[in-house]
PDB file of C-alpha atoms in Angstrom:
ATOM      1  CA  MET C   1     155.241 105.086  74.826  1.00 33.00           C
ATOM      2  CA  THR C   2     152.823 107.839  73.812  1.00 36.00           C
ATOM      3  CA  ASN C   3     152.873 106.580  70.230  1.00 37.00           C
ATOM      4  CA  LEU C   4     152.136 103.036  71.369  1.00 33.00           C
ATOM      5  CA  ILE C   5     149.169 104.214  73.408  1.00 35.00           C
ATOM      6  CA  SER C   6     147.754 106.252  70.508  1.00 40.00           C
ATOM      7  CA  ILE C   7     148.116 103.296  68.130  1.00 36.00           C
ATOM      8  CA  LYS C   8     146.341 101.032  70.598  1.00 49.00           C
ATOM      9  CA  SER C   9     143.575 103.604  71.000  1.00 52.00           C
ATOM     10  CA  ALA C  10     143.153 103.939  67.224  1.00 61.00           C
ATOM     11  CA  THR C  11     142.971 100.181  66.805  1.00 82.00           C
ATOM     12  CA  LEU C  12     140.374  99.956  69.575  1.00 85.00           C
ATOM     13  CA  SER C  13     138.213 102.709  68.087  1.00 85.00           C
ATOM     14  CA  GLU C  14     138.360 101.018  64.667  1.00 87.00           C
ATOM     15  CA  ASP C  15     137.315  97.716  66.227  1.00 89.00           C
ATOM     16  CA  ILE C  16     134.409  99.380  68.032  1.00 90.00           C
ATOM     17  CA  ALA C  17     133.402 101.180  64.823  1.00 90.00           C
ATOM     18  CA  GLN C  18     133.301  97.839  62.988  1.00 89.00           C
ATOM     19  CA  GLN C  19     131.188  96.244  65.707  1.00 90.00           C
ATOM     20  CA  LEU C  20     128.789  99.200  65.769  1.00 91.00           C
ATOM     21  CA  THR C  21     128.576  99.194  61.970  1.00 91.00           C
ATOM     22  CA  ASN C  22     127.586  95.520  61.963  1.00 89.00           C
ATOM     23  CA  ALA C  23     125.070  96.105  64.752  1.00 90.00           C
ATOM     24  CA  ILE C  24     123.424  98.949  62.804  1.00 92.00           C
ATOM     25  CA  VAL C  25     123.447  97.138  59.448  1.00 88.00           C
ATOM     26  CA  GLN C  26     121.946  94.005  61.021  1.00 85.00           C
ATOM     27  CA  GLY C  27     119.281  96.029  62.850  1.00 87.00           C
ATOM     28  CA  HIS C  28     120.477  95.262  66.375  1.00 89.00           C
ATOM     29  CA  ILE C  29     120.701  99.018  66.874  1.00 91.00           C
ATOM     30  CA  PRO C  30     117.402 100.223  65.337  1.00 91.00           C
ATOM     31  CA  GLN C  31     117.034 102.941  62.735  1.00 91.00           C
ATOM     32  CA  GLY C  32     116.480 106.370  64.243  1.00 91.00           C
ATOM     33  CA  SER C  33     117.605 105.301  67.710  1.00 92.00           C
ATOM     34  CA  LYS C  34     119.643 107.669  69.854  1.00 92.00           C
ATOM     35  CA  ILE C  35     123.275 106.753  70.405  1.00 90.00           C
ATOM     36  CA  SER C  36     123.885 106.609  74.156  1.00 88.00           C
ATOM     37  CA  GLU C  37     127.591 106.888  74.823  1.00 87.00           C
ATOM     38  CA  PRO C  38     127.338 105.755  78.479  1.00 88.00           C
ATOM     39  CA  GLU C  39     125.317 102.654  77.546  1.00 89.00           C
ATOM     40  CA  LEU C  40     127.586 101.703  74.645  1.00 89.00           C
ATOM     41  CA  ALA C  41     130.733 102.318  76.695  1.00 86.00           C
ATOM     42  CA  LYS C  42     129.376  99.950  79.328  1.00 87.00           C
ATOM     43  CA  GLN C  43     128.221  97.396  76.732  1.00 87.00           C
ATOM     44  CA  TYR C  44     131.591  97.259  74.971  1.00 85.00           C
ATOM     45  CA  GLY C  45     133.658  97.729  78.115  1.00 86.00           C
ATOM     46  CA  VAL C  46     135.574 100.731  76.825  1.00 86.00           C
ATOM     47  CA  SER C  47     136.199 104.330  77.812  1.00 85.00           C
ATOM     48  CA  ARG C  48     134.337 107.200  76.196  1.00 85.00           C
ATOM     49  CA  GLY C  49     137.373 108.367  74.147  1.00 86.00           C
ATOM     50  CA  PRO C  50     137.662 105.421  71.716  1.00 87.00           C
ATOM     51  CA  LEU C  51     133.870 105.190  71.579  1.00 89.00           C
ATOM     52  CA  ARG C  52     133.563 108.831  70.497  1.00 89.00           C
ATOM     53  CA  GLU C  53     136.201 108.222  67.815  1.00 90.00           C
ATOM     54  CA  ALA C  54     134.182 105.227  66.592  1.00 91.00           C
ATOM     55  CA  ILE C  55     130.964 107.263  66.443  1.00 91.00           C
ATOM     56  CA  VAL C  56     132.751 109.959  64.405  1.00 90.00           C
ATOM     57  CA  LYS C  57     133.804 107.223  61.964  1.00 90.00           C
ATOM     58  CA  LEU C  58     130.180 106.052  61.718  1.00 92.00           C
ATOM     59  CA  GLU C  59     129.164 109.628  60.901  1.00 91.00           C
ATOM     60  CA  GLY C  60     131.693 109.523  58.065  1.00 88.00           C
ATOM     61  CA  LEU C  61     130.149 106.266  56.825  1.00 88.00           C
ATOM     62  CA  GLY C  62     126.717 107.908  56.770  1.00 89.00           C
ATOM     63  CA  LEU C  63     125.265 105.543  59.380  1.00 93.00           C
ATOM     64  CA  VAL C  64     124.932 108.147  62.126  1.00 94.00           C
ATOM     65  CA  THR C  65     123.844 111.786  62.090  1.00 92.00           C
ATOM     66  CA  ARG C  66     124.495 114.363  64.784  1.00 87.00           C
ATOM     67  CA  THR C  67     122.137 117.228  65.588  1.00 84.00           C
ATOM     68  CA  ALA C  68     122.832 120.150  67.919  1.00 81.00           C
ATOM     69  CA  ASN C  69     121.164 119.735  71.343  1.00 78.00           C
ATOM     70  CA  VAL C  70     119.950 116.266  70.344  1.00 79.00           C
ATOM     71  CA  GLY C  71     123.116 114.233  69.863  1.00 84.00           C
ATOM     72  CA  ALA C  72     123.895 111.318  67.591  1.00 89.00           C
ATOM     73  CA  ARG C  73     121.247 109.065  66.085  1.00 93.00           C
ATOM     74  CA  VAL C  74     121.258 106.129  63.696  1.00 94.00           C
ATOM     75  CA  ILE C  75     120.003 107.182  60.267  1.00 93.00           C
ATOM     76  CA  GLN C  76     116.423 106.519  59.241  1.00 91.00           C
ATOM     77  CA  LEU C  77     116.269 104.869  55.837  1.00 90.00           C
ATOM     78  CA  ASN C  78     114.045 106.596  53.293  1.00 92.00           C
ATOM     79  CA  ILE C  79     113.242 106.160  49.625  1.00 93.00           C
ATOM     80  CA  GLN C  80     114.788 109.398  48.334  1.00 94.00           C
ATOM     81  CA  ASP C  81     118.083 108.741  50.099  1.00 93.00           C
ATOM     82  CA  MET C  82     118.080 105.191  48.754  1.00 93.00           C
ATOM     83  CA  LEU C  83     117.539 106.406  45.189  1.00 95.00           C
ATOM     84  CA  ASP C  84     120.302 109.014  45.551  1.00 95.00           C
ATOM     85  CA  THR C  85     122.664 106.412  47.025  1.00 93.00           C
ATOM     86  CA  PHE C  86     121.946 103.817  44.360  1.00 95.00           C
ATOM     87  CA  THR C  87     122.301 106.356  41.546  1.00 96.00           C
ATOM     88  CA  MET C  88     125.839 106.970  42.803  1.00 95.00           C
ATOM     89  CA  ARG C  89     126.382 103.255  43.251  1.00 95.00           C
ATOM     90  CA  GLU C  90     125.205 102.456  39.716  1.00 97.00           C
ATOM     91  CA  ALA C  91     127.670 104.860  38.126  1.00 97.00           C
ATOM     92  CA  LEU C  92     130.630 103.937  40.334  1.00 97.00           C
ATOM     93  CA  GLU C  93     130.151 100.157  40.318  1.00 97.00           C
ATOM     94  CA  GLY C  94     129.578 100.236  36.574  1.00 98.00           C
ATOM     95  CA  MET C  95     132.964 101.901  36.265  1.00 98.00           C
ATOM     96  CA  ALA C  96     134.491  99.332  38.644  1.00 98.00           C
ATOM     97  CA  ALA C  97     133.184  96.458  36.495  1.00 98.00           C
ATOM     98  CA  ARG C  98     134.595  98.040  33.347  1.00 98.00           C
ATOM     99  CA  LEU C  99     138.008  98.487  34.966  1.00 98.00           C
ATOM    100  CA  ALA C 100     137.929  94.962  36.404  1.00 98.00           C
ATOM    101  CA  ALA C 101     137.530  93.583  32.888  1.00 98.00           C
ATOM    102  CA  THR C 102     141.028  94.897  32.211  1.00 97.00           C
ATOM    103  CA  THR C 103     142.707  94.462  35.583  1.00 96.00           C
ATOM    104  CA  MET C 104     141.278  91.252  37.066  1.00 96.00           C
ATOM    105  CA  LEU C 105     143.724  88.362  36.901  1.00 94.00           C
ATOM    106  CA  ALA C 106     142.652  84.922  35.685  1.00 95.00           C
ATOM    107  CA  ASN C 107     142.997  83.351  39.134  1.00 96.00           C
ATOM    108  CA  GLU C 108     140.836  86.111  40.623  1.00 95.00           C
ATOM    109  CA  VAL C 109     138.187  85.451  37.980  1.00 97.00           C
ATOM    110  CA  SER C 110     138.292  81.741  38.844  1.00 97.00           C
ATOM    111  CA  ARG C 111     137.860  82.513  42.539  1.00 95.00           C
ATOM    112  CA  LEU C 112     134.892  84.730  41.731  1.00 96.00           C
ATOM    113  CA  TYR C 113     133.255  81.946  39.691  1.00 97.00           C
ATOM    114  CA  ALA C 114     133.831  79.669  42.703  1.00 96.00           C
ATOM    115  CA  LEU C 115     132.118  82.262  44.899  1.00 93.00           C
ATOM    116  CA  LEU C 116     129.072  82.279  42.611  1.00 94.00           C
ATOM    117  CA  ASP C 117     129.016  78.469  42.760  1.00 94.00           C
ATOM    118  CA  LYS C 118     129.023  78.809  46.544  1.00 90.00           C
ATOM    119  CA  HIS C 119     126.082  81.216  46.350  1.00 88.00           C
ATOM    120  CA  GLN C 120     124.278  78.789  44.016  1.00 89.00           C
ATOM    121  CA  ALA C 121     124.787  75.969  46.514  1.00 89.00           C
ATOM    122  CA  TYR C 122     123.503  78.223  49.309  1.00 84.00           C
ATOM    123  CA  LEU C 123     120.283  78.872  47.394  1.00 84.00           C
ATOM    124  CA  ASP C 124     119.889  75.162  46.626  1.00 84.00           C
ATOM    125  CA  ASP C 125     120.378  74.222  50.277  1.00 83.00           C
ATOM    126  CA  ASN C 126     118.216  76.991  51.765  1.00 76.00           C
ATOM    127  CA  GLN C 127     115.087  77.028  49.605  1.00 65.00           C
ATOM    128  CA  ASP C 128     116.172  80.161  47.685  1.00 56.00           C
ATOM    129  CA  GLU C 129     116.674  82.193  50.854  1.00 58.00           C
ATOM    130  CA  HIS C 130     118.629  85.382  50.115  1.00 56.00           C
ATOM    131  CA  TYR C 131     122.338  85.300  50.819  1.00 53.00           C
ATOM    132  CA  VAL C 132     122.429  89.055  51.428  1.00 50.00           C
ATOM    133  CA  GLN C 133     123.748  88.461  54.944  1.00 50.00           C
ATOM    134  CA  GLN C 134     127.062  87.355  53.487  1.00 54.00           C
ATOM    135  CA  GLY C 135     129.620  90.124  53.397  1.00 57.00           C
ATOM    136  CA  GLY C 136     133.290  90.922  53.167  1.00 58.00           C
ATOM    137  CA  ASN C 137     135.163  88.464  51.002  1.00 58.00           C
ATOM    138  CA  ASP C 138     131.877  86.666  50.226  1.00 70.00           C
ATOM    139  CA  ASP C 139     130.355  89.793  48.670  1.00 86.00           C
ATOM    140  CA  PHE C 140     130.436  89.604  44.863  1.00 92.00           C
ATOM    141  CA  HIS C 141     130.166  93.362  44.438  1.00 93.00           C
ATOM    142  CA  LEU C 142     132.929  94.114  46.916  1.00 92.00           C
ATOM    143  CA  ARG C 143     135.301  91.713  45.177  1.00 94.00           C
ATOM    144  CA  ILE C 144     134.748  93.468  41.826  1.00 96.00           C
ATOM    145  CA  ILE C 145     135.192  96.893  43.410  1.00 96.00           C
ATOM    146  CA  HIS C 146     138.589  95.884  44.800  1.00 95.00           C
ATOM    147  CA  ALA C 147     139.536  94.220  41.487  1.00 96.00           C
ATOM    148  CA  SER C 148     139.077  97.568  39.714  1.00 97.00           C
ATOM    149  CA  GLY C 149     142.464  98.638  41.032  1.00 96.00           C
ATOM    150  CA  ASN C 150     141.348 102.283  41.275  1.00 97.00           C
ATOM    151  CA  ALA C 151     142.153 103.465  44.821  1.00 97.00           C
ATOM    152  CA  LYS C 152     139.864 106.506  44.749  1.00 96.00           C
ATOM    153  CA  LEU C 153     136.943 104.490  43.392  1.00 96.00           C
ATOM    154  CA  ILE C 154     137.520 101.790  45.999  1.00 96.00           C
ATOM    155  CA  ARG C 155     137.579 104.396  48.788  1.00 93.00           C
ATOM    156  CA  LEU C 156     134.373 106.072  47.603  1.00 92.00           C
ATOM    157  CA  LEU C 157     132.469 102.797  47.426  1.00 93.00           C
ATOM    158  CA  THR C 158     133.859 100.926  50.418  1.00 88.00           C
ATOM    159  CA  GLU C 159     134.362 103.777  52.885  1.00 84.00           C
ATOM    160  CA  GLU C 160     131.563 106.189  52.002  1.00 82.00           C
ATOM    161  CA  LEU C 161     128.741 104.156  50.463  1.00 89.00           C
ATOM    162  CA  TYR C 162     129.156 100.469  51.254  1.00 88.00           C
ATOM    163  CA  ALA C 163     127.856 100.430  54.835  1.00 87.00           C
ATOM    164  CA  VAL C 164     124.668 102.301  53.908  1.00 90.00           C
ATOM    165  CA  ILE C 165     124.206 100.105  50.823  1.00 88.00           C
ATOM    166  CA  ARG C 166     124.500  97.006  53.043  1.00 86.00           C
ATOM    167  CA  MET C 167     121.886  98.521  55.356  1.00 87.00           C
ATOM    168  CA  TYR C 168     119.426  99.041  52.498  1.00 86.00           C
ATOM    169  CA  ARG C 169     120.075  95.585  51.075  1.00 79.00           C
ATOM    170  CA  ARG C 170     119.467  93.918  54.429  1.00 78.00           C
ATOM    171  CA  HIS C 171     116.489  96.107  55.292  1.00 68.00           C
ATOM    172  CA  THR C 172     114.427  94.766  52.404  1.00 63.00           C
ATOM    173  CA  ALA C 173     116.059  91.362  51.843  1.00 61.00           C
ATOM    174  CA  ASP C 174     113.003  89.329  52.813  1.00 55.00           C
ATOM    175  CA  GLN C 175     110.687  91.376  50.572  1.00 55.00           C
ATOM    176  CA  ARG C 176     112.667  91.093  47.339  1.00 56.00           C
ATOM    177  CA  SER C 177     111.885  88.334  44.892  1.00 59.00           C
ATOM    178  CA  ASP C 178     113.849  85.768  42.904  1.00 75.00           C
ATOM    179  CA  PRO C 179     117.413  85.691  44.261  1.00 80.00           C
ATOM    180  CA  ARG C 180     118.283  83.374  41.355  1.00 85.00           C
ATOM    181  CA  GLN C 181     117.703  86.269  38.968  1.00 89.00           C
ATOM    182  CA  ALA C 182     120.319  88.279  40.847  1.00 88.00           C
ATOM    183  CA  LEU C 183     122.675  85.316  40.639  1.00 91.00           C
ATOM    184  CA  ARG C 184     122.117  85.006  36.880  1.00 94.00           C
ATOM    185  CA  GLU C 185     122.920  88.691  36.509  1.00 95.00           C
ATOM    186  CA  HIS C 186     126.084  88.228  38.576  1.00 95.00           C
ATOM    187  CA  ARG C 187     127.200  85.404  36.265  1.00 97.00           C
ATOM    188  CA  ALA C 188     126.558  87.516  33.161  1.00 98.00           C
ATOM    189  CA  ILE C 189     128.619  90.373  34.629  1.00 98.00           C
ATOM    190  CA  LEU C 190     131.450  87.999  35.496  1.00 98.00           C
ATOM    191  CA  ASP C 191     131.328  86.418  32.022  1.00 98.00           C
ATOM    192  CA  ALA C 192     131.828  89.880  30.510  1.00 98.00           C
ATOM    193  CA  ILE C 193     134.730  90.575  32.879  1.00 98.00           C
ATOM    194  CA  ALA C 194     136.308  87.183  32.124  1.00 98.00           C
ATOM    195  CA  ASN C 195     136.046  87.930  28.375  1.00 98.00           C
ATOM    196  CA  HIS C 196     137.614  91.401  28.884  1.00 97.00           C
ATOM    197  CA  GLU C 197     134.464  93.083  27.563  1.00 98.00           C
ATOM    198  CA  GLY C 198     134.619  96.232  29.645  1.00 98.00           C
ATOM    199  CA  ASP C 199     131.748  98.123  28.040  1.00 98.00           C
ATOM    200  CA  LEU C 200     129.433  95.134  28.401  1.00 98.00           C
ATOM    201  CA  ALA C 201     130.492  94.540  32.002  1.00 98.00           C
ATOM    202  CA  GLU C 202     129.691  98.174  32.828  1.00 98.00           C
ATOM    203  CA  LEU C 203     126.319  98.039  31.063  1.00 98.00           C
ATOM    204  CA  LEU C 204     125.297  94.803  32.810  1.00 98.00           C
ATOM    205  CA  MET C 205     126.420  96.069  36.232  1.00 98.00           C
ATOM    206  CA  ARG C 206     124.497  99.319  35.802  1.00 98.00           C
ATOM    207  CA  ARG C 207     121.359  97.436  34.728  1.00 97.00           C
ATOM    208  CA  HIS C 208     121.760  95.068  37.666  1.00 95.00           C
ATOM    209  CA  ILE C 209     121.993  97.884  40.214  1.00 94.00           C
ATOM    210  CA  SER C 210     119.207  99.888  38.566  1.00 95.00           C
ATOM    211  CA  ARG C 211     116.937  96.868  38.808  1.00 92.00           C
ATOM    212  CA  ALA C 212     117.925  96.388  42.454  1.00 89.00           C
ATOM    213  CA  SER C 213     117.084 100.011  43.272  1.00 91.00           C
ATOM    214  CA  GLN C 214     113.632  99.704  41.710  1.00 91.00           C
ATOM    215  CA  LEU C 215     112.947  96.514  43.676  1.00 88.00           C
ATOM    216  CA  LEU C 216     114.121  98.233  46.858  1.00 89.00           C
ATOM    217  CA  LYS C 217     111.878 101.222  46.120  1.00 91.00           C
ATOM    218  CA  GLN C 218     108.855  98.927  45.704  1.00 89.00           C
ATOM    219  CA  ALA C 219     109.706  97.027  48.877  1.00 86.00           C
ATOM    220  CA  MET C 220     110.113 100.228  50.889  1.00 88.00           C
ATOM    221  CA  GLU C 221     106.844 101.631  49.546  1.00 89.00           C
ATOM    222  CA  GLN C 222     105.038  98.399  50.495  1.00 85.00           C
ATOM    223  CA  ALA C 223     106.604  98.445  53.963  1.00 81.00           C
ATOM    224  CA  ALA C 224     105.508 102.069  54.451  1.00 81.00           C
ATOM    225  CA  LEU C 225     101.927 101.218  53.439  1.00 85.00           C
ATOM    226  CA  ALA C 226     101.859  98.186  55.733  1.00 81.00           C
ATOM    227  CA  SER C 227     102.969 100.293  58.696  1.00 76.00           C
ATOM    228  CA  HIS C 228     100.025 102.686  58.369  1.00 68.00           C
TER     229      HIS C 228
END
């Protein structure tokens, strides 16, 4: 019975962690805000134990920081952290694209082309509005990361960097320009993967992420100026 209870508790804390992650990424819990355990426990209808476990998980994801005598707070996005994060992302996702060119099966490639067609249709139907809010199985980058087949690489990107990357992407989504350019770059990366050109896939992915980081830097600088 004890084992059953602990499993249930773990599942609950993971569910709460996922809900809190989405709330932070989407801005429902603002950057820099203090994490109030009593308020969140009441909001989610749970005891403090699973909630504390969920907050510890969010610390591991880099979404929450804890300071002595202050408590836990949501991170405050800043340009230097973004550049550091995206430098890591560029190297790791470049590697993932190169590996995917060898490991991705033909039916997976076809499904990824279908995903890009879906993104194209979204842009056509929504006046080029960014589709950054799509995630999970609808995230082009995440699909390539998993297709790499490298468990350690997948863990680094999806468990340690992905949530913060999503937060940065969403934070400046409305200020970035030309989502069709990003889509064209996605197609070029996928073409290289489909043709088993690993070196080219890595080069194109690194260029794509480097360009994204520079656009994010400009957007964050403009937002900082506008706030003063």
